[in-house]
Short mmCIF file of C-alpha atoms in Angstrom, two decimals:
data_model
loop_
_atom_site.label_atom_id
_atom_site.label_comp_id
_atom_site.label_asym_id
_atom_site.label_seq_id
_atom_site.Cartn_x
_atom_site.Cartn_y
_atom_site.Cartn_z
CA ASP A 756 0.00 0.00 0.00
CA CYS A 757 2.81 2.44 0.76
CA VAL A 758 4.17 1.97 -2.76
CA ASP A 759 0.72 2.35 -4.35
CA ASP A 760 0.01 5.49 -2.31
CA ALA A 761 3.28 7.06 -3.43
CA ARG A 762 2.64 6.04 -7.01
CA ALA A 763 -0.82 7.63 -6.93
CA CYS A 764 0.63 11.16 -6.73
CA LYS A 765 2.55 12.01 -9.88
CA ASP A 766 5.48 14.43 -9.84
CA LYS A 767 5.82 17.18 -12.44
CA ALA A 768 7.77 15.00 -14.88
CA GLU A 769 5.17 12.24 -14.67
CA GLN A 770 2.36 14.73 -15.11
CA GLN A 771 3.97 16.06 -18.27
CA LEU A 772 4.35 12.55 -19.71
CA MET A 773 0.68 11.85 -19.08
CA LYS A 774 -0.33 15.16 -20.65
CA GLU A 775 1.64 14.22 -23.76
CA ALA A 776 0.00 10.79 -23.92
CA SER A 777 -3.41 12.42 -23.52
CA LEU A 778 -2.73 14.85 -26.35
CA ILE A 779 -1.98 11.86 -28.59
CA ASN A 780 -5.33 10.42 -27.54
CA ASP A 781 -7.02 13.71 -28.44
CA ARG A 782 -5.53 13.72 -31.91
CA CYS A 783 -6.20 10.05 -32.60
CA ILE A 784 -9.85 10.10 -31.55
CA GLN A 785 -10.51 13.00 -33.90
CA LYS A 786 -8.97 10.99 -36.73
CA ALA A 787 -11.04 7.96 -35.71
CA PHE A 788 -14.38 9.74 -35.87
CA SER A 789 -13.42 11.18 -39.26
CA PHE A 790 -12.53 7.67 -40.45
CA ILE A 791 -16.01 6.24 -39.75
CA LYS A 792 -18.16 5.83 -42.84
CA GLU A 793 -20.88 3.62 -44.33
CA GLY A 794 -20.02 -0.08 -44.26
CA ILE A 795 -17.24 0.14 -41.68
CA SER A 796 -17.01 -2.28 -38.76
CA GLU A 797 -16.04 -1.77 -35.14
CA ILE A 798 -12.90 -3.83 -35.48
CA GLU A 799 -11.76 -1.81 -38.50
CA VAL A 800 -12.05 1.42 -36.51
CA ALA A 801 -10.22 -0.09 -33.52
CA SER A 802 -7.39 -1.28 -35.79
CA PHE A 803 -7.18 2.19 -37.36
CA ILE A 804 -6.85 3.80 -33.91
CA ASP A 805 -4.10 1.41 -32.85
CA LYS A 806 -2.14 2.25 -36.01
CA GLN A 807 -2.61 5.97 -35.43
CA PHE A 808 -1.11 5.67 -31.97
CA LYS A 809 2.12 4.49 -33.56
CA CYS A 810 1.99 7.24 -36.19
CA GLU A 811 1.67 9.83 -33.42
CA GLY A 812 4.72 8.51 -31.58
CA ALA A 813 3.11 6.35 -28.91
CA ASP A 814 4.28 2.84 -28.12
CA GLY A 815 0.76 1.55 -28.83
CA PRO A 816 -2.51 1.04 -26.98
CA CYS A 817 -2.36 0.51 -23.21
CA PHE A 818 -5.57 -1.59 -23.23
CA GLU A 819 -7.82 -3.11 -25.85
CA THR A 820 -9.32 -0.25 -27.84
CA ILE A 821 -13.11 -0.30 -27.39
CA VAL A 822 -15.30 0.65 -30.34
CA SER A 823 -19.02 -0.01 -29.87
CA PHE A 824 -21.86 0.67 -32.30
CA GLY A 825 -25.52 0.84 -31.26
CA ALA A 826 -26.64 -1.80 -28.78
CA ASN A 827 -23.06 -3.01 -28.31
CA ALA A 828 -22.36 0.19 -26.38
CA ALA A 829 -24.65 -1.08 -23.61
CA ASP A 830 -21.74 -3.36 -22.61
CA PRO A 831 -19.08 -1.15 -20.97
CA HIS A 832 -16.38 -3.71 -21.81
CA HIS A 833 -17.48 -4.71 -25.31
CA SER A 834 -14.72 -6.07 -27.53
CA PRO A 835 -14.91 -4.66 -31.06
CA ASP A 836 -16.22 -7.14 -33.60
CA LYS A 837 -17.52 -7.18 -37.18
CA THR A 838 -20.67 -5.17 -36.37
CA ILE A 839 -21.30 -2.60 -39.12
CA VAL A 840 -22.34 0.93 -38.20
CA LYS A 841 -25.82 2.02 -39.27
CA SER A 842 -27.72 5.29 -39.28
CA GLY A 843 -28.90 6.34 -35.83
CA ASP A 844 -26.30 4.24 -34.00
CA CYS A 845 -24.38 5.69 -31.12
CA VAL A 846 -20.63 5.35 -31.64
CA LEU A 847 -18.69 4.88 -28.41
CA ILE A 848 -14.89 4.92 -28.46
CA ASP A 849 -12.87 4.21 -25.31
CA MET A 850 -9.15 4.39 -26.00
CA GLY A 851 -5.77 4.92 -24.44
CA CYS A 852 -2.13 4.78 -25.43
CA LYS A 853 1.20 4.40 -23.66
CA LYS A 854 4.12 6.71 -24.36
CA ASP A 855 7.43 6.72 -22.51
CA GLY A 856 5.98 4.45 -19.84
CA TYR A 857 2.80 6.41 -19.05
CA CYS A 858 -0.80 5.94 -20.13
CA SER A 859 -3.78 7.92 -21.34
CA ASP A 860 -7.48 7.04 -21.28
CA MET A 861 -10.61 8.73 -22.60
CA THR A 862 -14.09 7.98 -23.92
CA ARG A 863 -16.37 9.92 -26.24
CA THR A 864 -19.79 8.96 -27.63
CA HIS A 865 -21.31 10.41 -30.81
CA PHE A 866 -23.97 9.38 -33.36
CA PHE A 867 -23.81 8.16 -36.94
CA LYS A 868 -25.89 10.02 -39.57
CA SER A 869 -28.70 10.90 -37.16
CA ALA A 870 -29.17 11.39 -33.42
CA PRO A 871 -32.43 10.02 -31.93
CA GLN A 872 -33.72 12.47 -29.35
CA PRO A 873 -34.18 9.95 -26.51
CA TYR A 874 -30.49 9.08 -26.86
CA THR A 875 -29.27 12.67 -27.01
CA ILE A 876 -31.18 13.47 -23.81
CA ILE A 877 -29.31 10.68 -22.03
CA HIS A 878 -26.03 11.85 -23.54
CA ASP A 879 -26.63 15.35 -22.18
CA LEU A 880 -27.41 13.82 -18.78
CA VAL A 881 -24.16 11.86 -18.71
CA ARG A 882 -22.17 14.91 -19.76
CA SER A 883 -23.79 16.94 -16.99
CA ALA A 884 -22.80 14.26 -14.47
CA ASN A 885 -19.25 14.17 -15.81
CA GLU A 886 -18.82 17.94 -15.63
CA ALA A 887 -20.44 18.29 -12.20
CA ALA A 888 -18.12 15.65 -10.73
CA GLU A 889 -15.07 17.28 -12.28
CA ARG A 890 -15.99 20.71 -10.88
CA ILE A 891 -15.66 19.54 -7.27
CA VAL A 892 -12.24 17.91 -7.69
CA LYS A 893 -9.60 19.47 -5.45
CA PRO A 894 -7.31 18.36 -2.63
CA GLY A 895 -9.21 17.21 0.44
CA VAL A 896 -12.43 16.18 -1.31
CA ARG A 897 -13.38 12.58 -0.62
CA LEU A 898 -13.28 10.35 -3.67
CA CYS A 899 -16.64 8.83 -2.69
CA ASP A 900 -18.19 12.32 -2.77
CA ILE A 901 -16.95 12.84 -6.33
CA ASP A 902 -18.62 9.55 -7.28
CA LYS A 903 -21.80 10.59 -5.46
CA THR A 904 -22.00 13.91 -7.29
CA ALA A 905 -22.21 12.18 -10.67
CA ARG A 906 -24.33 9.28 -9.44
CA ASP A 907 -26.94 11.52 -7.82
CA ILE A 908 -27.50 13.41 -11.09
CA ILE A 909 -27.99 10.21 -13.06
CA SER A 910 -30.18 8.66 -10.35
CA ALA A 911 -32.40 11.76 -10.14
CA ALA A 912 -33.16 11.36 -13.84
CA GLY A 913 -34.24 7.76 -13.29
CA TYR A 914 -31.16 6.00 -14.67
CA GLY A 915 -29.34 5.10 -11.47
CA ALA A 916 -29.69 1.38 -12.13
CA ASN A 917 -28.12 1.92 -15.57
CA PHE A 918 -24.91 3.42 -14.18
CA THR A 919 -23.32 0.08 -13.42
CA HIS A 920 -19.69 0.84 -12.50
CA ARG A 921 -17.54 3.10 -10.34
CA LEU A 922 -17.03 6.66 -11.51
CA GLY A 923 -13.32 6.37 -12.08
CA HIS A 924 -9.96 4.66 -11.65
CA PHE A 925 -6.42 5.84 -11.11
CA CYS A 926 -4.09 5.91 -14.10
CA GLY A 927 -0.35 6.22 -14.63
CA GLN A 928 2.24 3.62 -15.54
CA SER A 929 -0.68 1.26 -16.14
CA ASP A 930 -4.16 2.20 -17.30
CA HIS A 931 -5.75 0.91 -14.05
CA GLU A 932 -3.62 1.58 -11.01
CA GLN A 933 -4.44 0.95 -7.36
CA GLY A 934 -7.14 3.39 -6.21
CA ASP A 935 -10.51 4.42 -7.57
CA VAL A 936 -13.28 7.00 -7.45
CA SER A 937 -16.10 4.92 -6.04
CA ALA A 938 -18.91 4.96 -3.50
CA ILE A 939 -16.82 3.05 -0.96
CA ASN A 940 -13.51 4.89 -1.22
CA THR A 941 -13.42 7.47 1.57
CA SER A 942 -9.84 8.53 0.83
CA VAL A 943 -9.35 12.15 -0.18
CA ALA A 944 -7.96 13.60 -3.38
CA LYS A 945 -4.35 14.77 -3.15
CA GLU A 946 -2.28 17.04 -5.34
CA GLY A 947 -0.68 15.06 -8.17
CA MET A 948 -3.30 12.31 -8.34
CA ILE A 949 -4.57 11.49 -11.83
CA PHE A 950 -7.79 9.55 -12.19
CA SER A 951 -10.65 9.12 -14.62
CA ILE A 952 -14.14 10.61 -14.38
CA GLU A 953 -16.34 8.38 -16.55
CA PRO A 954 -20.07 8.22 -15.80
CA GLY A 955 -22.20 6.13 -18.13
CA VAL A 956 -25.76 5.04 -18.80
CA TYR A 957 -26.32 1.64 -20.44
CA ILE A 958 -29.68 0.47 -21.79
CA PRO A 959 -29.33 -3.28 -22.53
CA GLY A 960 -30.19 -4.18 -26.10
CA VAL A 961 -30.56 -0.53 -27.09
CA PHE A 962 -27.53 1.70 -26.63
CA GLY A 963 -25.05 3.14 -24.15
CA VAL A 964 -23.16 6.36 -23.55
CA ARG A 965 -20.01 7.04 -21.55
CA ILE A 966 -17.93 10.20 -21.30
CA GLU A 967 -14.47 9.93 -19.79
CA ASP A 968 -11.68 12.35 -19.01
CA LEU A 969 -8.47 12.05 -17.05
CA VAL A 970 -8.29 14.63 -14.24
CA LEU A 971 -5.14 15.91 -12.54
CA VAL A 972 -5.57 17.18 -8.98
CA THR A 973 -3.70 20.49 -8.74
CA LYS A 974 -2.69 22.56 -5.70
CA ASP A 975 -6.17 24.00 -5.19
CA SER A 976 -8.33 22.67 -8.07
CA TYR A 977 -8.04 20.33 -11.06
CA GLU A 978 -6.84 20.18 -14.66
CA LEU A 979 -8.36 18.14 -17.47
CA LEU A 980 -5.84 16.19 -19.52
CA ASN A 981 -8.32 15.75 -22.40
CA HIS A 982 -9.40 18.67 -24.57
CA ILE A 983 -11.88 17.12 -27.02
CA ASP A 984 -15.43 18.48 -26.94
CA LYS A 985 -17.75 16.27 -24.87
CA LYS A 986 -21.00 17.39 -26.52
CA TRP A 987 -22.51 14.86 -28.91
CA HIS A 988 -22.29 15.44 -32.63
CA ILE A 989 -23.41 13.66 -35.76
CA ILE A 990 -20.84 11.75 -37.82
CA ASN A 991 -21.61 12.08 -41.52
#
């Protein structure tokens, strides 16, 4: 535990490495959404992302790249397969790379060709939960209270049972390090910690949405390591 606790707080050099890895993620996810077109499969998009990591100077993915179309996005840990994207599908991409020994991780969810209103309402809900949780991040705040902030928003809208995982996990030399942002973790945030904020709503057999950023705890607030717009948009 003493090693894990020390590892949880990144020094300035580590923080810079993770910022660089996150910028690669930002660039690659933009390329990935632009790559999606009629007739393409999840596994083709995932393979494209993995190749782009190398092109951008990363060592490669730090976990299996998740690409989920439509109902497949209702499984938070879906492995990309030969499913073909179709109009009205949500497109969820959860990706991360490793560069110089440190990882990145992010998720964005958009829509292909059209955006059904019931789905966009849920997307806006998840984004609101993500942003509200991030706003309270600072040293001394309990990690369970960060989780509660997001969970309460989703539960108040009637989707509490569809938010099926913890709000976040620590990240660094591996994509999932010891420590999490969950309902049972009463530890407090400390300067230098980097963890994910990733609320989601999953409707089995229909669709799912997750929005994930990596957050750095600063001296008196927080800094987002991801800079890609979180609002939904239509992929044409």
